PDB file of N, CA and C in Angstrom:
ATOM      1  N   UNK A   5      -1.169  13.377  -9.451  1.00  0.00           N
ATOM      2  CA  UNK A   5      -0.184  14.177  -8.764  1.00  0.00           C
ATOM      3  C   UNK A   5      -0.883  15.069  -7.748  1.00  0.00           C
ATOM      4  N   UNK A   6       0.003  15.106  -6.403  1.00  0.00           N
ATOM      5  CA  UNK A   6      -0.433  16.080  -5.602  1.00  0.00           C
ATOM      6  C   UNK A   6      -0.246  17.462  -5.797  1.00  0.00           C
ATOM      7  N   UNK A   7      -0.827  18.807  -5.437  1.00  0.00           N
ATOM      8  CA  UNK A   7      -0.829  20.065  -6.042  1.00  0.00           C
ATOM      9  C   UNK A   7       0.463  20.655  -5.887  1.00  0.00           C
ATOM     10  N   UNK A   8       1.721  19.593  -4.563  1.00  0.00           N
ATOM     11  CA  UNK A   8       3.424  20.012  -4.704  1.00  0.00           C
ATOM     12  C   UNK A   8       3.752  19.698  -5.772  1.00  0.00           C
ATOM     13  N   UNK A   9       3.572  18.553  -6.637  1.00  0.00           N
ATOM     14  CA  UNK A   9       4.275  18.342  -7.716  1.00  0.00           C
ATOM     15  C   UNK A   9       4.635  16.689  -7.587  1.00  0.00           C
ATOM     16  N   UNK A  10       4.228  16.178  -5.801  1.00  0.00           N
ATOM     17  CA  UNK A  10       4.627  14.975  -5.725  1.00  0.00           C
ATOM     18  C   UNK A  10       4.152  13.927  -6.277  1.00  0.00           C
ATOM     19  N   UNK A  11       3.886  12.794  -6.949  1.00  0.00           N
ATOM     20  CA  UNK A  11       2.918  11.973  -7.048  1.00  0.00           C
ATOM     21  C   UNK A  11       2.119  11.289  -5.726  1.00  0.00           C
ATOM     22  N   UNK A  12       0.997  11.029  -5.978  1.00  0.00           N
ATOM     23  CA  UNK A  12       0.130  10.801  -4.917  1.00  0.00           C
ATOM     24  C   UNK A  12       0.690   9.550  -4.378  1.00  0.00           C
ATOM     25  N   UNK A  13       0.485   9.170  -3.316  1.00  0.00           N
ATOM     26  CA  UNK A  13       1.339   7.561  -2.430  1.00  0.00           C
ATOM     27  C   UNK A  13       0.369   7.129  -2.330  1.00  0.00           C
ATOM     28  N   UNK A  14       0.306   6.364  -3.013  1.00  0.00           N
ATOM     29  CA  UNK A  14      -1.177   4.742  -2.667  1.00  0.00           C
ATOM     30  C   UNK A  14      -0.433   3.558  -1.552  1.00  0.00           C
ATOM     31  N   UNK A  15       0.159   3.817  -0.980  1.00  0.00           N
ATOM     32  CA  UNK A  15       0.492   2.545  -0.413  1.00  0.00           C
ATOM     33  C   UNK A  15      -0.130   2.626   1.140  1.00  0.00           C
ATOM     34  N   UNK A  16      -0.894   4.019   2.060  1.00  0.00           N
ATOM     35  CA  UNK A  16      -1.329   3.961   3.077  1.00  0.00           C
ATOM     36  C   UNK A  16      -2.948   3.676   2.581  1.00  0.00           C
ATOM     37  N   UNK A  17      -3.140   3.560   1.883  1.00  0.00           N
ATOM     38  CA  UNK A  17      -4.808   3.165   1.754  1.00  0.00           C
ATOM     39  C   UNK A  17      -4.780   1.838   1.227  1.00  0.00           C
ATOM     40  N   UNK A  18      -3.543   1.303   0.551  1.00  0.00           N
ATOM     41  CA  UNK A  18      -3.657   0.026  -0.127  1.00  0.00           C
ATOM     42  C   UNK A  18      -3.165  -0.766   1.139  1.00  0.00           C
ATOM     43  N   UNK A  19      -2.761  -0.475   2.400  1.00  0.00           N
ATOM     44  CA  UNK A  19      -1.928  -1.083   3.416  1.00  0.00           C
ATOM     45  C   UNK A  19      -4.001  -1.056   4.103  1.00  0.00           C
ATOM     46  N   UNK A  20      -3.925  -0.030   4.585  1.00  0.00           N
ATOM     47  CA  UNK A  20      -5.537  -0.255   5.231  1.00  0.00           C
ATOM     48  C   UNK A  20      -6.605  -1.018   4.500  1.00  0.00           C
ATOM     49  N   UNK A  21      -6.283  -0.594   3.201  1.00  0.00           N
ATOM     50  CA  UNK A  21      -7.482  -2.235   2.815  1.00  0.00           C
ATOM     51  C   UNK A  21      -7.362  -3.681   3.059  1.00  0.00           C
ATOM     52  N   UNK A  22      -5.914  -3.967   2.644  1.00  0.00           N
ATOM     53  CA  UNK A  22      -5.463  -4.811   3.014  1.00  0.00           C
ATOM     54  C   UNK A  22      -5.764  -5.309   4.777  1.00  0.00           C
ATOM     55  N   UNK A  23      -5.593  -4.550   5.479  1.00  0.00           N
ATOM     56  CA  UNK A  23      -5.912  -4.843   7.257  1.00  0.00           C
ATOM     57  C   UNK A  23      -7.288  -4.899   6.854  1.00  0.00           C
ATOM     58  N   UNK A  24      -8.089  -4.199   6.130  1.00  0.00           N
ATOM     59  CA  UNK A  24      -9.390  -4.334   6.975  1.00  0.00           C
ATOM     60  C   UNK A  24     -10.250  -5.458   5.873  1.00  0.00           C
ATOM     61  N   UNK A  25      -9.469  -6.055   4.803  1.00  0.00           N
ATOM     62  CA  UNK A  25      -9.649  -7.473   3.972  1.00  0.00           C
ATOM     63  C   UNK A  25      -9.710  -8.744   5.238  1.00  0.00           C
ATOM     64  N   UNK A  26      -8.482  -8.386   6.217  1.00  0.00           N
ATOM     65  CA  UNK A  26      -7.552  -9.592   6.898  1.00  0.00           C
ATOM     66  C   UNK A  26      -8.578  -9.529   7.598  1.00  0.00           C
ATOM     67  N   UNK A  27      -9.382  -8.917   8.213  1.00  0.00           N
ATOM     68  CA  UNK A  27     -10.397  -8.105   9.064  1.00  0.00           C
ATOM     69  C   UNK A  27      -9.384  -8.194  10.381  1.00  0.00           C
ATOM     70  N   UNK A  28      -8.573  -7.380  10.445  1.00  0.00           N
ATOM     71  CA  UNK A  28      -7.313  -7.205  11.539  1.00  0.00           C
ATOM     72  C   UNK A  28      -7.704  -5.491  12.121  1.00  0.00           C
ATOM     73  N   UNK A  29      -7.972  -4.996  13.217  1.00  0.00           N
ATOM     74  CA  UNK A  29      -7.745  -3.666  13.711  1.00  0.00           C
ATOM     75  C   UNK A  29      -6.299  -3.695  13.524  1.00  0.00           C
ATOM     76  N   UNK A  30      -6.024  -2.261  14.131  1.00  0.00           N
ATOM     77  CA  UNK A  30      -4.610  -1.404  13.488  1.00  0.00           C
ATOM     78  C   UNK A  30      -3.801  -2.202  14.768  1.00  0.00           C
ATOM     79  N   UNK A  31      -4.490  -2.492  16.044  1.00  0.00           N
ATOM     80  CA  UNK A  31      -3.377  -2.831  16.944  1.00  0.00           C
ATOM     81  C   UNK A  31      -3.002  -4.339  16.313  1.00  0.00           C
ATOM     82  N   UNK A  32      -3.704  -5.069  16.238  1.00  0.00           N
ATOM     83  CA  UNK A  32      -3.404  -6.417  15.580  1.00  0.00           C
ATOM     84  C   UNK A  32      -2.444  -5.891  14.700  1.00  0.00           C
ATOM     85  N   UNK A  33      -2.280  -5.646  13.715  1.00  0.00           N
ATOM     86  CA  UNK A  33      -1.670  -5.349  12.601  1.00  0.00           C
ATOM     87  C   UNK A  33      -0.007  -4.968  13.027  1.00  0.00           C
ATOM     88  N   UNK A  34      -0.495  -3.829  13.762  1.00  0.00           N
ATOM     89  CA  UNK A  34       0.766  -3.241  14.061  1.00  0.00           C
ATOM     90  C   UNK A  34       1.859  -4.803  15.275  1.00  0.00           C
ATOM     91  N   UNK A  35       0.833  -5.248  16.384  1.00  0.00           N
ATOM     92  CA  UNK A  35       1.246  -6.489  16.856  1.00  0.00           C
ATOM     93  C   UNK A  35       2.339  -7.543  15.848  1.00  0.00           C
ATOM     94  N   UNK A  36       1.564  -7.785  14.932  1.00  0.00           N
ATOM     95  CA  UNK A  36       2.364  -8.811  14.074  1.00  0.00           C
ATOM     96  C   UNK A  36       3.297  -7.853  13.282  1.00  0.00           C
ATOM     97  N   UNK A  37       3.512  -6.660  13.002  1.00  0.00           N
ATOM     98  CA  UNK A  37       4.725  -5.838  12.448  1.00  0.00           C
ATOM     99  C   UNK A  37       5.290  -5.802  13.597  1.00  0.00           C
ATOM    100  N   UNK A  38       5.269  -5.426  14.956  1.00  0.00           N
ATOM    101  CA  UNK A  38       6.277  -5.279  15.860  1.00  0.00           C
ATOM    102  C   UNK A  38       6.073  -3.760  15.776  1.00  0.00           C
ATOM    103  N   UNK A  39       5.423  -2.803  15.675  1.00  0.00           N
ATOM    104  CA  UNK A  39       5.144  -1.623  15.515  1.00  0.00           C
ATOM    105  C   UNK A  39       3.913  -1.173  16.694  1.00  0.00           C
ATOM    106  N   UNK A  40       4.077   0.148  16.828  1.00  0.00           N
ATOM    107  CA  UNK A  40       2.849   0.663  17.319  1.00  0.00           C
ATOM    108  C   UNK A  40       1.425   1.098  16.312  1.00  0.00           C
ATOM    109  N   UNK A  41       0.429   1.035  17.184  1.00  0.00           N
ATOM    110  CA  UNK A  41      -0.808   1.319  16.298  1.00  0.00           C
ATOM    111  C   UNK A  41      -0.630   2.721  15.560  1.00  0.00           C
ATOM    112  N   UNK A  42       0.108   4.127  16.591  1.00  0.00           N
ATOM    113  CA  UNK A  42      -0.209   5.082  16.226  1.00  0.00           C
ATOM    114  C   UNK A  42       0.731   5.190  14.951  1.00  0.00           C
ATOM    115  N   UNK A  43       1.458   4.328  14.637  1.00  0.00           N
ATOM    116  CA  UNK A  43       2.778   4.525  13.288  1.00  0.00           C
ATOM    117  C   UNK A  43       1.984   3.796  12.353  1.00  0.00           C
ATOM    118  N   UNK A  44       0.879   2.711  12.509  1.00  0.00           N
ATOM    119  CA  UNK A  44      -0.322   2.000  11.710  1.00  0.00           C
ATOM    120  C   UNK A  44      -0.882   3.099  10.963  1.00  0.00           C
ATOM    121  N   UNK A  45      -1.642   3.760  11.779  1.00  0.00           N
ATOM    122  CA  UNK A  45      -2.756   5.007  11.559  1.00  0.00           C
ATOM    123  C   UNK A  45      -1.585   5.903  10.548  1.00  0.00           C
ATOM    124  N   UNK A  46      -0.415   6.256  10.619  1.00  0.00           N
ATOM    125  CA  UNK A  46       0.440   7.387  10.234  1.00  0.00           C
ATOM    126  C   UNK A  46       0.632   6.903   8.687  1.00  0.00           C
ATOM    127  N   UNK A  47       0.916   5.195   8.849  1.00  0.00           N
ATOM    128  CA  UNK A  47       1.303   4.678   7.344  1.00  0.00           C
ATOM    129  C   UNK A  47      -0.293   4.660   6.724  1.00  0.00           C
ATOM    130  N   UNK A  48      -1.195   4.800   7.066  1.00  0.00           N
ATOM    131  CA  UNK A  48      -2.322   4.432   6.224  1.00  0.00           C
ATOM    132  C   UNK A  48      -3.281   6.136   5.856  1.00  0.00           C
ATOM    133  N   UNK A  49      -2.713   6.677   7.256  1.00  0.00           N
ATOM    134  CA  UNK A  49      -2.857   8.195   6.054  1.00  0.00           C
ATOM    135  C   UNK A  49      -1.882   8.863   5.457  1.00  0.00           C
ATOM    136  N   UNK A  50      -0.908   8.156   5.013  1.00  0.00           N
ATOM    137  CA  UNK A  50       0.138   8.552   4.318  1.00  0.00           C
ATOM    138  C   UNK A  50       0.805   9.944   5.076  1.00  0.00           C
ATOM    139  N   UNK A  51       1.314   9.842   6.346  1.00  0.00           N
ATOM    140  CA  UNK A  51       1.589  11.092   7.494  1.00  0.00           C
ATOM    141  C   UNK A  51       2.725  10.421   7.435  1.00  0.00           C
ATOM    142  N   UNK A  52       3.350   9.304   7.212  1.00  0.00           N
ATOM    143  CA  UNK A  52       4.861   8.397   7.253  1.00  0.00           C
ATOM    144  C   UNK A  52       4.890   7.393   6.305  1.00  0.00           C
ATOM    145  N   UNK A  53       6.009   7.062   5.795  1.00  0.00           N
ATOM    146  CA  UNK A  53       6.311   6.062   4.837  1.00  0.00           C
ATOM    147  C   UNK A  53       6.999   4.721   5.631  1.00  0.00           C
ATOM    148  N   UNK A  54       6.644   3.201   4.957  1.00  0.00           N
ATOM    149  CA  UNK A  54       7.181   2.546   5.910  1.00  0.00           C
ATOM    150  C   UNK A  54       8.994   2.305   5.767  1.00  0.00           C
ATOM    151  N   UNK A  55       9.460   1.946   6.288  1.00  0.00           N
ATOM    152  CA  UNK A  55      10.865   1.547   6.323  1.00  0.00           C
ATOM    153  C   UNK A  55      11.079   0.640   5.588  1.00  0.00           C
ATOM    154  N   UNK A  56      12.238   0.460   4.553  1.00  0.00           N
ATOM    155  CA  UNK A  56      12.375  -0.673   3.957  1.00  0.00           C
ATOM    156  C   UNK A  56      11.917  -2.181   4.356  1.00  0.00           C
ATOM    157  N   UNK A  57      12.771  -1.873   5.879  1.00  0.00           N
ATOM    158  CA  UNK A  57      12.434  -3.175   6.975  1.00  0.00           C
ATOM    159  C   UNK A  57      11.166  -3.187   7.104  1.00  0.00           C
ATOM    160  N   UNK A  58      10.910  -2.401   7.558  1.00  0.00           N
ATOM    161  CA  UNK A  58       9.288  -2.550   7.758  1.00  0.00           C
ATOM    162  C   UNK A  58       8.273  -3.208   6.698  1.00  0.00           C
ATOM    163  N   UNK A  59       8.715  -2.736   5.467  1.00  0.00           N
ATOM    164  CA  UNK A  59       8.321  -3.365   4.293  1.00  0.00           C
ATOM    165  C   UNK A  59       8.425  -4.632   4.079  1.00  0.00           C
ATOM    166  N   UNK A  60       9.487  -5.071   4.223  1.00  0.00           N
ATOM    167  CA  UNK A  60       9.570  -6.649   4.629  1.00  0.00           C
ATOM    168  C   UNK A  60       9.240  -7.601   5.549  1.00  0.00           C
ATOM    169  N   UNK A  61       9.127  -6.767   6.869  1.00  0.00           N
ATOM    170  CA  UNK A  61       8.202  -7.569   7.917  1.00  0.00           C
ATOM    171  C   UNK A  61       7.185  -7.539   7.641  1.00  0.00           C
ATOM    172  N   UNK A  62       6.461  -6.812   6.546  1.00  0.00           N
ATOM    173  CA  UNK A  62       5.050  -6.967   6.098  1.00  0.00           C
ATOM    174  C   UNK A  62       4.693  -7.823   5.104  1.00  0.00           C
ATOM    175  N   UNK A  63       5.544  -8.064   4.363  1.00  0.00           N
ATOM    176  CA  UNK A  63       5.746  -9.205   3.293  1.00  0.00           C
ATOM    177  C   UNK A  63       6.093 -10.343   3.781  1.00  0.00           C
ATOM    178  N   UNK A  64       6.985 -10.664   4.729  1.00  0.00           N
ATOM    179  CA  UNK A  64       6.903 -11.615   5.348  1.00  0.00           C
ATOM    180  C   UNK A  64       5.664 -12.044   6.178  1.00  0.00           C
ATOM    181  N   UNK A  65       5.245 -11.329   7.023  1.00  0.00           N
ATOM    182  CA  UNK A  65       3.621 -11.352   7.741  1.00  0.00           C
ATOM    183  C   UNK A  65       2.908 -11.888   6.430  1.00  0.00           C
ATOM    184  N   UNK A  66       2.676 -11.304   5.389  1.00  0.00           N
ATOM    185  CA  UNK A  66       1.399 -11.870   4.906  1.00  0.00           C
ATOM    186  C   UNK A  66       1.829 -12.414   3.383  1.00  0.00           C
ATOM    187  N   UNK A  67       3.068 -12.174   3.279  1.00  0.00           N
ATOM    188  CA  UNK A  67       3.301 -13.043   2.201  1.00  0.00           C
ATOM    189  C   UNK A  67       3.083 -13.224   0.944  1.00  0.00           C
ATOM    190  N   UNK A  68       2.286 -14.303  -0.345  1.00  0.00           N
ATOM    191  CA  UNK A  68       2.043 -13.698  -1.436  1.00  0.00           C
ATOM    192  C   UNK A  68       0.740 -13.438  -1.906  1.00  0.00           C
ATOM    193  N   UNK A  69       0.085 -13.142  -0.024  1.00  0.00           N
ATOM    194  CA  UNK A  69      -1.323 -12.258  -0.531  1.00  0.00           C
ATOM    195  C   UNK A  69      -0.901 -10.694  -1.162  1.00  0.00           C
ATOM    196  N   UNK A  70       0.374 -10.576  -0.105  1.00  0.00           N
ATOM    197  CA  UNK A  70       0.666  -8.995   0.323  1.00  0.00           C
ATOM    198  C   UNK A  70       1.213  -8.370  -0.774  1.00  0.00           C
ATOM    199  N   UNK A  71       1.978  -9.205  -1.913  1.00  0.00           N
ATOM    200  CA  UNK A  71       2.606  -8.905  -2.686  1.00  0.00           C
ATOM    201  C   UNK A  71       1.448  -9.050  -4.115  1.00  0.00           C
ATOM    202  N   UNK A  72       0.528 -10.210  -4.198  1.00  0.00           N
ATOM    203  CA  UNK A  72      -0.521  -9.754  -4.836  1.00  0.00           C
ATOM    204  C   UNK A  72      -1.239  -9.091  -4.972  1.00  0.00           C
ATOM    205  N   UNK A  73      -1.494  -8.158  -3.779  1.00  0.00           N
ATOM    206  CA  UNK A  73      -2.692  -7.186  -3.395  1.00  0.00           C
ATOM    207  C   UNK A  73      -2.114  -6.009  -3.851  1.00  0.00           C
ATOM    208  N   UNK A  74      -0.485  -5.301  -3.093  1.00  0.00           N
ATOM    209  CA  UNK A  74      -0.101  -4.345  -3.915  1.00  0.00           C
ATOM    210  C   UNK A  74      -0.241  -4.461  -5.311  1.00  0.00           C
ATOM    211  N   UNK A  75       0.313  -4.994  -5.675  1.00  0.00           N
ATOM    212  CA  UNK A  75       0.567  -4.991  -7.727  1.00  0.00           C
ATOM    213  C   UNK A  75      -0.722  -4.632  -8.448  1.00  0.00           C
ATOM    214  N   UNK A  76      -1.786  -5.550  -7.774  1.00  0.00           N
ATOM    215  CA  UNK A  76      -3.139  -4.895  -8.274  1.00  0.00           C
ATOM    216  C   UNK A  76      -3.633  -3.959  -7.867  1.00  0.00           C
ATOM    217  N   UNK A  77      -3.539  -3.540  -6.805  1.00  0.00           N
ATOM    218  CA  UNK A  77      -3.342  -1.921  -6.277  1.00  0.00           C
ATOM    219  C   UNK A  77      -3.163  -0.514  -7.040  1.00  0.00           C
ATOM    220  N   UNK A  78      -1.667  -0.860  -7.291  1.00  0.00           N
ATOM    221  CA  UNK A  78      -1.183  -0.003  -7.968  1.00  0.00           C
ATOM    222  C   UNK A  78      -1.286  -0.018  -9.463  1.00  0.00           C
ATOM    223  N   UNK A  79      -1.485  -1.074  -9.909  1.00  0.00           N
ATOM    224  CA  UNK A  79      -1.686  -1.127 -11.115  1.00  0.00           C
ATOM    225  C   UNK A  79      -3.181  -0.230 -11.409  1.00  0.00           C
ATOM    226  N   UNK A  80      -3.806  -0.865 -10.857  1.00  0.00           N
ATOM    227  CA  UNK A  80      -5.611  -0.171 -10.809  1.00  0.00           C
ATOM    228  C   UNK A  80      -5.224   1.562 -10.709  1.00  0.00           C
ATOM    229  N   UNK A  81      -4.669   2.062  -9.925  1.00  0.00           N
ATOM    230  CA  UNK A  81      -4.227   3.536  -9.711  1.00  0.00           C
ATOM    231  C   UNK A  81      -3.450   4.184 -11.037  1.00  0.00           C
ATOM    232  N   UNK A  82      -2.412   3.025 -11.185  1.00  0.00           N
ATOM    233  CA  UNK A  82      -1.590   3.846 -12.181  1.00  0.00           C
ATOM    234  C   UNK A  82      -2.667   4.034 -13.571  1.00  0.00           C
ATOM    235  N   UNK A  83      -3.395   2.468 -13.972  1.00  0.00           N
ATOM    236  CA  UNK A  83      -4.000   2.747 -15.302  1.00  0.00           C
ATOM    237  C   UNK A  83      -4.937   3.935 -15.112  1.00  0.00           C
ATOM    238  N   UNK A  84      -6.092   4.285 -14.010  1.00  0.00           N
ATOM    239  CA  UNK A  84      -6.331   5.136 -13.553  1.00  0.00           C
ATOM    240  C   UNK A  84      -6.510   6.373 -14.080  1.00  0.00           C
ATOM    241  N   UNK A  85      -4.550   6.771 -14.223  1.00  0.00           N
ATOM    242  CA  UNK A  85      -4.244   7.951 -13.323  1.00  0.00           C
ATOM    243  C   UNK A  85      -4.274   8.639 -15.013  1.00  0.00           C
ATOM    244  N   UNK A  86      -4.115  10.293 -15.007  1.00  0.00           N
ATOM    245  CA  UNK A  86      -4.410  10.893 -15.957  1.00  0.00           C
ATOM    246  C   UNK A  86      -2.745  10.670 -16.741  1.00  0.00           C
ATOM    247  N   UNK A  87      -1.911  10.448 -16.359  1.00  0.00           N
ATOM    248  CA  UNK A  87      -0.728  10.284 -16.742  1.00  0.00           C
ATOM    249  C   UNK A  87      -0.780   9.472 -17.746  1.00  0.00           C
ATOM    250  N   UNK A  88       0.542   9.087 -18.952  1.00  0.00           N
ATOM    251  CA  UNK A  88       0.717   8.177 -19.523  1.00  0.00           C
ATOM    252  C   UNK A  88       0.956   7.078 -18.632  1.00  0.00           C
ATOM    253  N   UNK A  89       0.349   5.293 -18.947  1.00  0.00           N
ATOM    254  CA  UNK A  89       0.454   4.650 -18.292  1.00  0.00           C
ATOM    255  C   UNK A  89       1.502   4.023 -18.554  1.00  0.00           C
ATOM    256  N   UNK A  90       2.003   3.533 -17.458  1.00  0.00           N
ATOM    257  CA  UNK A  90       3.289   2.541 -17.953  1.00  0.00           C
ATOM    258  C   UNK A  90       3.307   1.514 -18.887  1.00  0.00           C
ATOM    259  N   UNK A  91       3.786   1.021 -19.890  1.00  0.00           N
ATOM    260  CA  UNK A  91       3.533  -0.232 -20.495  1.00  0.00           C
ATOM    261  C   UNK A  91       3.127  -1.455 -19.634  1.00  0.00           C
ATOM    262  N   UNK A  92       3.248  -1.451 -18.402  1.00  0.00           N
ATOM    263  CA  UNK A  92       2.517  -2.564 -18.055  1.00  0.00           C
ATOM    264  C   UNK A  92       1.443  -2.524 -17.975  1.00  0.00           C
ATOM    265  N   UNK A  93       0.775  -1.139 -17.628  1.00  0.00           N
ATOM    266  CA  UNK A  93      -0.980  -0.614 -18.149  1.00  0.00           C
ATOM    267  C   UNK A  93      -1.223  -0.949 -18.833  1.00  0.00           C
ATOM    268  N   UNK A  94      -0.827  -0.486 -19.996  1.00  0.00           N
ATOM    269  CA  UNK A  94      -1.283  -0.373 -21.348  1.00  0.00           C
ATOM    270  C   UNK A  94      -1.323  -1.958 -21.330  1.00  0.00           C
ATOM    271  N   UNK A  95      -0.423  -2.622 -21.601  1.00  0.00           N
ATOM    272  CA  UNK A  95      -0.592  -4.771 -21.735  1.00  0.00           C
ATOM    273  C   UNK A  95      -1.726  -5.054 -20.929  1.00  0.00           C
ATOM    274  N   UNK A  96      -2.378  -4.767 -20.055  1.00  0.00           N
ATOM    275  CA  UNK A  96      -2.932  -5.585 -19.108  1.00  0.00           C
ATOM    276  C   UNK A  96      -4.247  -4.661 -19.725  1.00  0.00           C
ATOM    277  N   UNK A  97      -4.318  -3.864 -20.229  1.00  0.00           N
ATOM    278  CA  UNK A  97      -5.948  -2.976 -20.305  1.00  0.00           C
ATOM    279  C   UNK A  97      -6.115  -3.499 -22.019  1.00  0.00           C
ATOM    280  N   UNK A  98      -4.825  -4.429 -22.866  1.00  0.00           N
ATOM    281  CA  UNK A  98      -5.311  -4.807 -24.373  1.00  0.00           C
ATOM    282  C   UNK A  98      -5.941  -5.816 -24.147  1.00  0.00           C
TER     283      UNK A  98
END
């Protein structure tokens, strides 16, 4: 958790690994979203969240890398995190 109370957003650093896996710069990236670079840079320091749509033109772009890469992402964060883990933690760490 962040020191507001929010939980922390992994999805602008799990979005930049992902680009820099593809080995894609932010303009590429943003190119195949239909987006600008500087809204790239905003989603990957977590300064903006993406749009539902947007979310899906990204899943569509990369498909079931994109949807594999989150899950292990977040999963890695959540087991991680000092919190109780979700039962899907807990299954995957027995």
């Amino acid at each position: 958790m962040e020191g507001n109370g929010k939980p922390k957003l992994l999805f602008g650093a799990a979005a930049r690994d992902l680009r820099e896996l593809l080995m894609l710069t932010q303009q590429a990236m943003a190119q195949r979203l239909g987006i600008t670079r500087g809204h790239i840079h905003k989603i990957e320091h977590d300064e903006a969240r993406p749009s539902l749509d947007l979310f899906d033109r990204w899943r569509e772009a990369f498909g079931g890398e994109f949807d594999l890469y989150m899950e292990a992402y977040v999963t890695m964060y959540w087991c991680k995190d000092t919190r109780p883990a979700p039962d899907t933690c807990r299954e995957r760490m027995s």
